[in-house]
Each structure stands twice: as C-alpha cells, then as structure tokens.
Short mmCIF file of C-alpha atoms in Angstrom, two decimals:
data_model
loop_
_atom_site.label_atom_id
_atom_site.label_comp_id
_atom_site.label_asym_id
_atom_site.label_seq_id
_atom_site.Cartn_x
_atom_site.Cartn_y
_atom_site.Cartn_z
CA UNK A 1023 0.83 2.42 22.04
CA UNK A 1024 -2.66 0.87 22.87
CA UNK A 1025 -5.33 1.20 20.14
CA UNK A 1026 -8.43 3.32 20.56
CA UNK A 1027 -11.05 0.86 22.00
CA UNK A 1028 -13.93 3.38 22.03
CA UNK A 1029 -16.03 1.20 19.64
CA UNK A 1030 -15.41 -2.34 20.36
CA UNK A 1031 -16.08 -4.75 17.60
CA UNK A 1032 -17.13 -8.32 17.18
CA UNK A 1033 -14.63 -11.28 16.96
CA UNK A 1034 -13.72 -12.82 13.65
CA UNK A 1035 -11.44 -15.72 12.85
CA UNK A 1036 -8.82 -13.47 11.29
CA UNK A 1037 -8.59 -10.98 14.09
CA UNK A 1038 -8.35 -13.45 16.90
CA UNK A 1039 -10.20 -11.39 19.31
CA UNK A 1040 -9.20 -7.94 18.14
CA UNK A 1041 -12.11 -5.54 18.28
CA UNK A 1042 -13.80 -4.29 15.23
CA UNK A 1043 -15.15 -0.66 15.79
CA UNK A 1044 -17.84 -1.00 13.13
CA UNK A 1045 -19.88 -3.28 15.50
CA UNK A 1046 -21.58 -1.34 18.37
CA UNK A 1047 -22.16 -4.57 20.28
CA UNK A 1048 -25.28 -5.67 22.12
CA UNK A 1049 -27.72 -2.82 22.84
CA UNK A 1050 -28.23 -1.77 26.50
CA UNK A 1051 -31.54 -2.58 28.14
CA UNK A 1052 -33.46 -5.75 28.98
CA UNK A 1053 -31.77 -9.03 29.85
CA UNK A 1054 -31.50 -11.01 26.69
CA UNK A 1055 -30.41 -14.40 28.34
CA UNK A 1056 -34.01 -15.57 28.55
CA UNK A 1057 -34.67 -14.16 32.15
CA UNK A 1058 -37.73 -12.27 33.25
CA UNK A 1059 -36.56 -9.12 31.41
CA UNK A 1060 -36.40 -10.74 27.97
CA UNK A 1061 -38.18 -9.02 25.10
CA UNK A 1062 -39.57 -10.70 22.02
CA UNK A 1063 -37.75 -10.38 18.61
CA UNK A 1064 -34.36 -9.18 17.67
CA UNK A 1065 -33.04 -5.80 18.61
CA UNK A 1066 -33.82 -3.10 15.94
CA UNK A 1067 -30.82 -1.85 14.02
CA UNK A 1068 -29.48 1.62 14.53
CA UNK A 1069 -30.54 3.54 11.48
CA UNK A 1070 -27.68 6.01 11.84
CA UNK A 1071 -24.82 3.38 12.00
CA UNK A 1072 -24.35 3.01 8.17
CA UNK A 1073 -24.53 6.74 7.48
CA UNK A 1074 -21.92 7.47 10.17
CA UNK A 1075 -19.56 4.89 8.44
CA UNK A 1076 -20.31 6.35 5.03
CA UNK A 1077 -19.59 9.87 6.38
CA UNK A 1078 -16.27 8.82 7.91
CA UNK A 1079 -15.26 7.07 4.70
CA UNK A 1080 -16.20 10.21 2.80
CA UNK A 1081 -14.21 12.33 5.05
CA UNK A 1082 -11.13 10.08 4.64
CA UNK A 1083 -11.43 10.30 0.84
CA UNK A 1084 -11.93 14.04 0.98
CA UNK A 1085 -8.90 14.57 3.26
CA UNK A 1086 -6.74 12.27 1.04
CA UNK A 1087 -7.85 14.05 -2.06
CA UNK A 1088 -6.96 17.47 -0.54
CA UNK A 1089 -3.59 16.21 0.34
CA UNK A 1090 -2.90 14.95 -3.19
CA UNK A 1091 -4.40 18.08 -4.95
CA UNK A 1092 -2.06 20.20 -2.77
CA UNK A 1093 0.88 18.26 -4.08
CA UNK A 1094 -0.21 18.63 -7.56
CA UNK A 1095 -0.84 22.33 -7.15
CA UNK A 1096 2.56 22.96 -5.78
CA UNK A 1097 4.13 20.89 -8.61
CA UNK A 1098 2.24 22.82 -11.21
CA UNK A 1099 3.39 26.16 -9.67
CA UNK A 1100 7.02 24.95 -9.35
CA UNK A 1101 7.03 23.51 -12.96
CA UNK A 1102 5.73 26.88 -14.35
CA UNK A 1103 8.41 28.82 -12.53
CA UNK A 1104 11.14 26.45 -13.86
CA UNK A 1105 9.71 26.12 -17.34
CA UNK A 1106 9.13 22.39 -17.00
CA UNK A 1107 6.30 20.29 -18.15
CA UNK A 1108 4.71 18.82 -15.09
CA UNK A 1109 2.59 16.18 -16.94
CA UNK A 1110 5.62 14.81 -18.70
CA UNK A 1111 7.14 14.35 -15.15
CA UNK A 1112 4.00 12.49 -13.91
CA UNK A 1113 3.47 10.04 -16.94
CA UNK A 1114 6.41 10.36 -19.34
CA UNK A 1115 9.62 9.39 -17.26
CA UNK A 1116 11.16 6.39 -15.58
CA UNK A 1117 9.10 3.34 -15.01
CA UNK A 1118 6.03 5.18 -16.55
CA UNK A 1119 7.74 4.97 -19.93
CA UNK A 1120 8.23 1.29 -19.63
CA UNK A 1121 4.47 0.65 -18.76
CA UNK A 1122 3.45 2.75 -21.72
CA UNK A 1123 5.62 0.80 -24.02
CA UNK A 1124 4.21 -2.48 -22.86
CA UNK A 1125 0.70 -1.09 -23.21
CA UNK A 1126 1.31 -0.12 -26.75
CA UNK A 1127 3.61 -2.89 -28.02
CA UNK A 1128 3.51 -5.78 -25.65
CA UNK A 1129 6.55 -7.43 -24.06
CA UNK A 1130 9.91 -7.81 -25.90
CA UNK A 1131 11.82 -4.58 -25.41
CA UNK A 1132 15.30 -4.50 -24.02
CA UNK A 1133 17.98 -1.81 -23.43
CA UNK A 1134 21.63 -2.70 -23.11
CA UNK A 1135 23.66 -0.30 -20.99
CA UNK A 1136 27.28 0.75 -21.65
CA UNK A 1137 28.36 -1.49 -18.69
CA UNK A 1138 26.64 -4.56 -20.41
CA UNK A 1139 23.58 -4.67 -18.10
CA UNK A 1140 20.39 -5.58 -19.75
CA UNK A 1141 17.15 -3.87 -18.92
CA UNK A 1142 14.24 -5.92 -20.00
CA UNK A 1143 10.60 -4.94 -19.79
CA UNK A 1144 9.87 -8.37 -18.33
CA UNK A 1145 10.84 -6.85 -15.00
CA UNK A 1146 7.42 -5.03 -15.03
CA UNK A 1147 4.25 -6.96 -14.00
CA UNK A 1148 1.22 -6.93 -16.60
CA UNK A 1149 -1.89 -5.73 -14.88
CA UNK A 1150 -1.05 -2.06 -14.91
CA UNK A 1151 -0.15 -1.78 -18.60
CA UNK A 1152 -3.08 -4.03 -19.42
CA UNK A 1153 -5.29 -1.43 -17.79
CA UNK A 1154 -3.56 1.38 -19.69
CA UNK A 1155 -4.20 -0.45 -22.92
CA UNK A 1156 -7.88 -1.13 -22.23
CA UNK A 1157 -8.59 2.34 -21.06
CA UNK A 1158 -6.88 3.91 -24.01
CA UNK A 1159 -8.87 1.64 -26.21
CA UNK A 1160 -12.24 2.94 -25.05
CA UNK A 1161 -11.44 6.49 -24.48
CA UNK A 1162 -9.84 9.05 -26.88
CA UNK A 1163 -6.50 9.13 -25.05
CA UNK A 1164 -3.03 7.57 -25.41
CA UNK A 1165 -1.64 4.94 -23.11
CA UNK A 1166 0.37 7.46 -21.06
CA UNK A 1167 -2.66 9.59 -19.93
CA UNK A 1168 -4.52 6.37 -19.34
CA UNK A 1169 -1.90 5.19 -17.09
CA UNK A 1170 -2.21 8.41 -15.08
CA UNK A 1171 -6.02 8.02 -15.06
CA UNK A 1172 -5.71 4.42 -13.75
CA UNK A 1173 -3.16 5.47 -11.07
CA UNK A 1174 -5.38 8.32 -9.85
CA UNK A 1175 -8.59 6.25 -9.71
CA UNK A 1176 -6.63 3.48 -7.96
CA UNK A 1177 -5.28 6.08 -5.52
CA UNK A 1178 -8.89 6.78 -4.41
CA UNK A 1179 -9.68 3.12 -4.02
CA UNK A 1180 -6.42 2.69 -2.10
CA UNK A 1181 -7.23 5.49 0.34
CA UNK A 1182 -10.64 4.10 0.95
CA UNK A 1183 -9.13 0.68 1.60
CA UNK A 1184 -6.57 2.22 3.90
CA UNK A 1185 -9.22 3.85 5.85
CA UNK A 1186 -11.33 0.67 6.03
CA UNK A 1187 -8.39 -1.18 7.59
CA UNK A 1188 -7.58 1.55 9.95
CA UNK A 1189 -11.27 1.93 10.98
CA UNK A 1190 -11.60 -1.75 11.58
CA UNK A 1191 -8.44 -1.99 13.72
CA UNK A 1192 -8.52 1.32 15.63
CA UNK A 1193 -11.83 3.12 15.12
CA UNK A 1194 -13.25 5.42 12.31
CA UNK A 1195 -11.39 8.59 13.38
CA UNK A 1196 -8.16 6.71 13.25
CA UNK A 1197 -8.99 5.32 9.84
CA UNK A 1198 -9.57 8.78 8.50
CA UNK A 1199 -6.31 10.03 9.87
CA UNK A 1200 -4.55 6.92 8.50
CA UNK A 1201 -5.84 7.62 4.97
CA UNK A 1202 -4.74 11.30 5.04
CA UNK A 1203 -1.28 10.41 6.54
CA UNK A 1204 -0.83 7.92 3.69
CA UNK A 1205 -1.54 10.85 1.34
CA UNK A 1206 1.10 12.90 2.92
CA UNK A 1207 3.87 10.18 3.08
CA UNK A 1208 7.24 11.85 2.14
CA UNK A 1209 7.18 10.07 -1.31
CA UNK A 1210 3.42 10.36 -1.80
CA UNK A 1211 4.02 12.28 -4.99
CA UNK A 1212 4.47 8.80 -6.48
CA UNK A 1213 0.67 8.29 -5.89
CA UNK A 1214 0.03 11.05 -8.57
CA UNK A 1215 2.30 9.37 -11.13
CA UNK A 1216 1.50 6.76 -13.71
CA UNK A 1217 3.07 4.15 -11.31
CA UNK A 1218 1.74 0.90 -9.78
CA UNK A 1219 1.96 1.85 -6.05
CA UNK A 1220 -1.66 3.03 -5.87
CA UNK A 1221 -3.06 0.05 -7.71
CA UNK A 1222 -1.11 -2.44 -5.58
CA UNK A 1223 -2.01 -0.67 -2.36
CA UNK A 1224 -5.70 -0.72 -3.27
CA UNK A 1225 -5.74 -4.43 -3.88
CA UNK A 1226 -3.59 -5.08 -0.67
CA UNK A 1227 -5.57 -2.89 1.53
CA UNK A 1228 -8.88 -4.41 0.47
CA UNK A 1229 -7.58 -7.89 0.72
CA UNK A 1230 -6.41 -7.33 4.34
CA UNK A 1231 -9.77 -5.97 4.96
CA UNK A 1232 -11.42 -9.00 3.63
CA UNK A 1233 -9.31 -11.29 5.82
CA UNK A 1234 -10.14 -9.22 8.84
CA UNK A 1235 -13.77 -9.69 8.19
CA UNK A 1236 -13.19 -13.48 7.50
CA UNK A 1237 -13.96 -13.26 3.68
CA UNK A 1238 -11.15 -15.61 2.54
CA UNK A 1239 -12.11 -16.02 -1.15
CA UNK A 1240 -12.51 -12.40 -1.69
CA UNK A 1241 -9.03 -11.91 -0.03
CA UNK A 1242 -7.65 -14.43 -2.32
CA UNK A 1243 -8.94 -12.88 -5.46
CA UNK A 1244 -7.67 -9.46 -4.58
CA UNK A 1245 -4.24 -11.03 -3.79
CA UNK A 1246 -4.19 -12.56 -7.24
CA UNK A 1247 -4.68 -9.02 -8.71
CA UNK A 1248 -1.95 -7.70 -6.43
CA UNK A 1249 0.31 -10.61 -7.59
CA UNK A 1250 -0.27 -9.36 -11.25
CA UNK A 1251 0.63 -5.79 -10.29
CA UNK A 1252 3.93 -5.84 -8.11
CA UNK A 1253 6.45 -8.35 -7.00
CA UNK A 1254 5.98 -7.19 -3.48
CA UNK A 1255 2.69 -9.08 -3.43
CA UNK A 1256 4.75 -11.86 -1.79
CA UNK A 1257 4.21 -9.89 1.47
CA UNK A 1258 0.44 -10.03 0.99
CA UNK A 1259 0.45 -13.74 0.13
CA UNK A 1260 2.54 -14.38 3.24
CA UNK A 1261 0.12 -12.50 5.26
CA UNK A 1262 -2.82 -14.63 4.14
CA UNK A 1263 -0.93 -17.88 4.63
CA UNK A 1264 0.22 -17.17 8.11
CA UNK A 1265 -3.21 -15.87 9.12
CA UNK A 1266 -4.86 -18.88 7.64
CA UNK A 1267 -2.47 -21.25 9.47
CA UNK A 1268 -2.95 -19.43 12.70
CA UNK A 1269 -6.75 -19.56 12.32
CA UNK A 1270 -6.81 -23.24 11.53
CA UNK A 1271 -4.68 -24.04 14.60
CA UNK A 1272 -6.87 -21.74 16.88
CA UNK A 1273 -10.14 -23.07 15.58
CA UNK A 1274 -9.07 -26.61 15.03
CA UNK A 1275 -10.92 -26.76 11.75
CA UNK A 1276 -10.29 -25.73 8.09
CA UNK A 1277 -13.29 -24.24 6.14
CA UNK A 1278 -13.58 -24.44 2.41
CA UNK A 1279 -13.33 -20.73 2.03
CA UNK A 1280 -10.16 -20.42 3.95
CA UNK A 1281 -8.57 -23.14 1.75
CA UNK A 1282 -9.78 -21.56 -1.30
CA UNK A 1283 -8.51 -18.12 -0.38
CA UNK A 1284 -5.00 -19.30 0.58
CA UNK A 1285 -4.65 -21.40 -2.70
CA UNK A 1286 -5.93 -18.48 -4.77
CA UNK A 1287 -3.61 -15.95 -3.26
CA UNK A 1288 -0.32 -16.83 -4.97
CA UNK A 1289 -1.64 -17.52 -8.41
CA UNK A 1290 -1.22 -14.05 -9.92
CA UNK A 1291 2.41 -13.70 -8.86
CA UNK A 1292 3.10 -17.34 -9.84
CA UNK A 1293 1.50 -16.92 -13.14
CA UNK A 1294 3.62 -13.97 -14.37
CA UNK A 1295 6.88 -15.66 -12.96
CA UNK A 1296 6.02 -18.86 -14.86
CA UNK A 1297 5.16 -16.76 -18.01
CA UNK A 1298 8.61 -15.20 -17.93
CA UNK A 1299 10.17 -18.60 -17.34
CA UNK A 1300 8.42 -20.14 -20.50
CA UNK A 1301 9.09 -17.12 -22.60
CA UNK A 1302 12.74 -17.02 -21.82
CA UNK A 1303 13.20 -20.76 -21.54
CA UNK A 1304 14.73 -20.72 -18.13
CA UNK A 1305 13.07 -21.49 -14.71
CA UNK A 1306 14.98 -18.54 -13.14
CA UNK A 1307 14.32 -16.04 -15.94
CA UNK A 1308 12.31 -13.68 -13.93
CA UNK A 1309 15.03 -13.55 -11.22
CA UNK A 1310 17.62 -13.11 -13.92
CA UNK A 1311 15.63 -10.14 -15.34
CA UNK A 1312 15.62 -8.43 -12.06
CA UNK A 1313 19.12 -9.07 -11.56
CA UNK A 1314 19.82 -7.31 -14.85
CA UNK A 1315 18.12 -4.31 -13.44
CA UNK A 1316 20.27 -4.60 -10.27
CA UNK A 1317 17.34 -5.65 -8.18
CA UNK A 1318 18.60 -9.13 -7.11
CA UNK A 1319 18.04 -10.28 -3.51
CA UNK A 1320 21.13 -10.03 -1.51
CA UNK A 1321 19.83 -9.93 2.03
CA UNK A 1322 20.49 -6.20 2.46
CA UNK A 1323 24.32 -6.38 1.64
CA UNK A 1324 23.96 -3.57 -1.02
CA UNK A 1325 22.13 -1.40 1.37
CA UNK A 1326 24.73 -1.89 4.05
CA UNK A 1327 27.51 -1.07 1.60
CA UNK A 1328 25.67 2.01 0.63
CA UNK A 1329 25.21 3.20 4.19
CA UNK A 1330 28.77 2.49 4.91
CA UNK A 1331 30.02 4.47 1.88
CA UNK A 1332 28.07 7.44 3.13
CA UNK A 1333 29.49 7.20 6.63
CA UNK A 1334 33.17 6.98 5.35
CA UNK A 1335 32.68 9.26 2.44
CA UNK A 1336 33.30 13.08 2.23
CA UNK A 1337 29.71 13.75 3.78
CA UNK A 1338 29.47 11.43 6.78
CA UNK A 1339 26.44 13.26 8.04
CA UNK A 1340 24.54 11.86 5.14
CA UNK A 1341 25.32 8.41 6.62
CA UNK A 1342 24.35 9.50 10.08
CA UNK A 1343 21.02 10.69 8.63
CA UNK A 1344 20.46 7.32 7.04
CA UNK A 1345 21.01 5.57 10.30
CA UNK A 1346 18.55 7.88 11.92
CA UNK A 1347 15.99 7.09 9.21
CA UNK A 1348 16.38 3.39 9.87
CA UNK A 1349 16.11 3.98 13.58
CA UNK A 1350 12.78 5.73 12.88
CA UNK A 1351 11.69 2.84 10.74
CA UNK A 1352 12.61 0.34 13.46
CA UNK A 1353 10.69 2.40 15.96
CA UNK A 1354 7.58 2.49 13.72
CA UNK A 1355 7.82 -1.26 13.32
CA UNK A 1356 8.04 -1.69 17.02
CA UNK A 1357 5.06 0.53 17.72
CA UNK A 1358 3.07 -1.61 15.25
CA UNK A 1359 4.04 -4.69 17.20
CA UNK A 1360 3.43 -3.01 20.56
CA UNK A 1361 0.09 -1.85 19.14
CA UNK A 1362 -0.91 -5.52 18.75
CA UNK A 1363 -2.22 -4.93 15.22
CA UNK A 1364 -4.02 -7.99 13.86
CA UNK A 1365 -1.80 -10.75 12.52
CA UNK A 1366 -2.44 -10.22 8.68
CA UNK A 1367 -1.82 -6.47 8.93
CA UNK A 1368 1.34 -7.03 10.96
CA UNK A 1369 2.78 -9.83 8.75
CA UNK A 1370 1.93 -7.82 5.52
CA UNK A 1371 3.66 -4.79 6.97
CA UNK A 1372 6.73 -6.55 8.03
CA UNK A 1373 6.78 -8.39 4.68
CA UNK A 1374 6.70 -5.16 2.59
CA UNK A 1375 9.36 -3.70 4.65
CA UNK A 1376 11.61 -6.77 4.32
CA UNK A 1377 11.04 -6.86 0.57
CA UNK A 1378 12.04 -3.22 0.41
CA UNK A 1379 15.24 -3.73 2.18
CA UNK A 1380 16.74 -7.06 1.24
CA UNK A 1381 17.11 -6.33 -2.41
CA UNK A 1382 20.04 -4.52 -4.32
CA UNK A 1383 17.77 -1.97 -5.70
CA UNK A 1384 18.67 1.66 -6.22
CA UNK A 1385 18.63 3.22 -2.76
CA UNK A 1386 16.47 6.31 -3.61
CA UNK A 1387 13.61 4.04 -4.65
CA UNK A 1388 13.31 2.13 -1.24
CA UNK A 1389 11.03 4.87 0.44
CA UNK A 1390 8.76 4.46 -2.54
CA UNK A 1391 8.81 0.66 -2.39
CA UNK A 1392 7.90 0.78 1.29
CA UNK A 1393 4.91 3.19 0.75
CA UNK A 1394 2.44 0.35 0.44
CA UNK A 1395 3.22 -0.61 4.06
CA UNK A 1396 0.56 1.88 5.27
CA UNK A 1397 -0.01 0.15 8.66
CA UNK A 1398 3.36 1.66 9.65
CA UNK A 1399 1.44 5.01 9.95
CA UNK A 1400 -1.38 3.59 12.18
CA UNK A 1401 0.38 4.28 15.57
CA UNK A 1402 0.92 7.97 14.40
CA UNK A 1403 -2.86 8.04 13.30
CA UNK A 1404 -4.04 6.85 16.72
CA UNK A 1405 -1.84 9.55 18.41
CA UNK A 1406 -3.19 12.07 16.13
CA UNK A 1407 -6.89 11.68 16.80
CA UNK A 1408 -6.05 12.04 20.48
CA UNK A 1409 -5.19 15.76 19.74
CA UNK A 1410 -7.68 18.44 19.59
CA UNK A 1411 -9.11 18.74 16.22
CA UNK A 1412 -7.51 22.07 15.28
CA UNK A 1413 -4.06 20.78 16.31
CA UNK A 1414 -4.55 17.56 14.26
CA UNK A 1415 -5.61 19.50 11.39
CA UNK A 1416 -2.61 21.84 11.64
CA UNK A 1417 -0.18 18.91 11.73
CA UNK A 1418 -1.77 17.32 8.68
CA UNK A 1419 -1.74 20.64 6.80
CA UNK A 1420 2.00 21.20 7.54
CA UNK A 1421 2.69 17.64 6.54
CA UNK A 1422 0.72 18.03 3.36
CA UNK A 1423 2.78 21.12 2.41
CA UNK A 1424 6.04 19.52 3.31
CA UNK A 1425 5.16 16.33 1.19
CA UNK A 1426 4.12 18.65 -1.72
CA UNK A 1427 7.33 20.57 -1.54
CA UNK A 1428 9.47 17.52 -1.43
CA UNK A 1429 7.41 16.04 -4.24
CA UNK A 1430 7.90 18.95 -6.55
CA UNK A 1431 11.64 19.15 -5.85
CA UNK A 1432 12.04 15.40 -6.68
CA UNK A 1433 9.92 15.32 -9.76
CA UNK A 1434 11.69 18.33 -11.24
CA UNK A 1435 15.08 17.05 -10.34
CA UNK A 1436 17.22 14.58 -12.31
CA UNK A 1437 17.04 11.36 -10.37
CA UNK A 1438 14.27 8.74 -10.53
CA UNK A 1439 11.92 8.27 -7.61
#
C-alpha cells in the first residue's frame, strides 16, 4: 500500500529519501537557479504552515482523548452495574500493585508461589515507580493514584508522538488517524491503567521522530529513558543502531551526533540490568528473575505449544482463531514492509513484535506487549483517510465502542491483562 505523498518532505539522513510531509518544498514562481527570473532574498515562509500543523496535532490529541474517555465511561457504567470498583481495577491490580510497592518501599519484595516459582519485584524497571514516588511526594495523593496520573499524562504524550511519526511518514491526516487508531487498539484499556505502556510508547515515538529528523542525541536520550521503563526498549535500541549503520554507510561519514546518540541509546537498559546483576551477585540475575516469572526467552516455543494445545484440545476453534490472529499480524507486518516505512520505524516495529512473541510469557499479555508497535496501524490509517470523512468517523466510532466494551469486559474479569 503506497503512502500518501500529497505533501512531499525534504530528505534527511535517517529517512533515506522518504518524504516528510511537514516540508512544503520550494515555492512556485521565479527561477531560483540564478537565471533571469531570479528574485533577491530568500522566499518568505508560509505563515499558516505552523498553525496547520498545530491544528492537526490538536485534532489527533482530541480524537485520542475522546476514544479513551469512551473506554473509561463504558468501564464506569459496567462497574456500577456489577458493583465493582473501577478505580481499583485501573490502579490496584496485577502489575500496578508491584509498581506501587516499589514506589513506596523500594526493591526487595519477593513472592514464592506454591509451585516454587519466585516472583521478584526486580522484574520491573525503575522509571515508572520513581515517577510515582516523585509525584506522590509533591501532591497530596498516594503512589497508586500518582501512577494513574503518570500513565494518563504519558498517554497524551504518546498519542502526540504517534501522530508526529505518522504525519512525518504519511501526512498529517494519516497522523491524526494513526493516533486515534492507537487509542482504539483492542487492548487500549491498558493505556488507562497504571501500567508502563503509555510511558514507554511516548519515549519510543518521540525517539523515532527525532531519528527521522536527524536529531541523534535527542533520540539517544529518549532511548535511555525508554530503557529505564520497559525491557522491550531493546527494539528501539536496535532501530537506532541499524539506522545509524545504514546512514554511515550511505553517507560515507560518521557525525559526532550520530555516534553520541547510538552510544547513549542502550545505557538505560544496560544500567538496570547491571544494577540487578550487582544486587543479586550474578551477571545473569536479571534474566533469572524474568525466568522466575515465566518470561524466559525460548524463541516462541511456549507460544507454539499453547496454540497447539488449543488446536488439539476440546475447543479447537480457539486454536483456529489464534492462527487467524497471527495471519492478520503477519499481514500487517507485510503491509508495513510494502509501505516502505522508514528504516528506524520498520526495525522498531519488527523488534517489538519479535520481543512479544519469542518469550515464554503468559499468552493473554502478548497483545498488550505488542501495543507499543504503533506503526503496525499506519497502513490502516492511510487507508482510512482515503475514505469520506463521515465514513472514516463511523469506522473510528465503532472501533472505539468495541474497544471500550472489550476493555470493560477484561478489566472486570478475573484474568490479568
């Protein structure tokens, strides 16, 4: 599916010739090559360019916020009908409890399960609970509400970054659609929880945008923060490294900024892995901790066993449904490749998908783990903006309601997201 090229942009080292819709290109008119029609002085900038970009970004944030508020409203209604506490479901269960405990007491808590498995809080990266602790220290709220506030604020920053990447690659209209589609992703209810997905996606999206604009140091700093937030930052680190190598080979030179950005990128992730190693006295301690949670890297063997068990179990249609879901995922990845997304965006997307599939994690969490791979939705965003506005709006409204209903059903159910 070709990208929307209605607003061709300038080249940058990272995009390797891909257009950037924010740049209107040279203005029409007199010959600027030095011939008879040349005029003196540089062309005057278009005073409406920046407001148009600001309006598009505002529309993206408004659409995203509307989608998430719809999800929250449906949850509140469903919780009231079932006698449940919706706020407890958003900030007082599953991983949110571990982040709150770390924010309040630091690391050092372990739980031993009946089967002998040990769940250690060292499996959770430090930046989110640190922000919880900092916010609860300056506001009259506890760590759990502070975590919800951090996640909600980060969700807006993430939606803005998702829009920025989409607008850079495929035009402002596609950027708006991409931000809203990310807000109606099937497991987008997690974006309203005290979880790290929104914070990580914010850092990742803005880091990718910085690479697309050739701002390597900024991209590296944001990658450091992403690496202190989630282990899936390895996908972002790989994206910066591969793009830097391709840029150096193509341009036959290496700039100080590029080197600095690439060297900075892995420091956050490495710092935490080293911290766990020193604390536990073992160089493989972090990976041992993850294995205790059942999250060891097995190349997808656990996933294959799970799908096989569904196919041969009492409900084989569930296994068929899983195969169909993987087919849709493969199709989405193929569309991203066919769309010729910029190298950093494509490597990041493939990396997040791979990290989500090669571990032995609980199957139900995999769609959530894949949610930061927002460029998977870019082909759909480009297709959506080609529809009439009322049809596109109807599609997004139906998707928002479906996502809200699924979110309420999941959050009020017994299983973790």
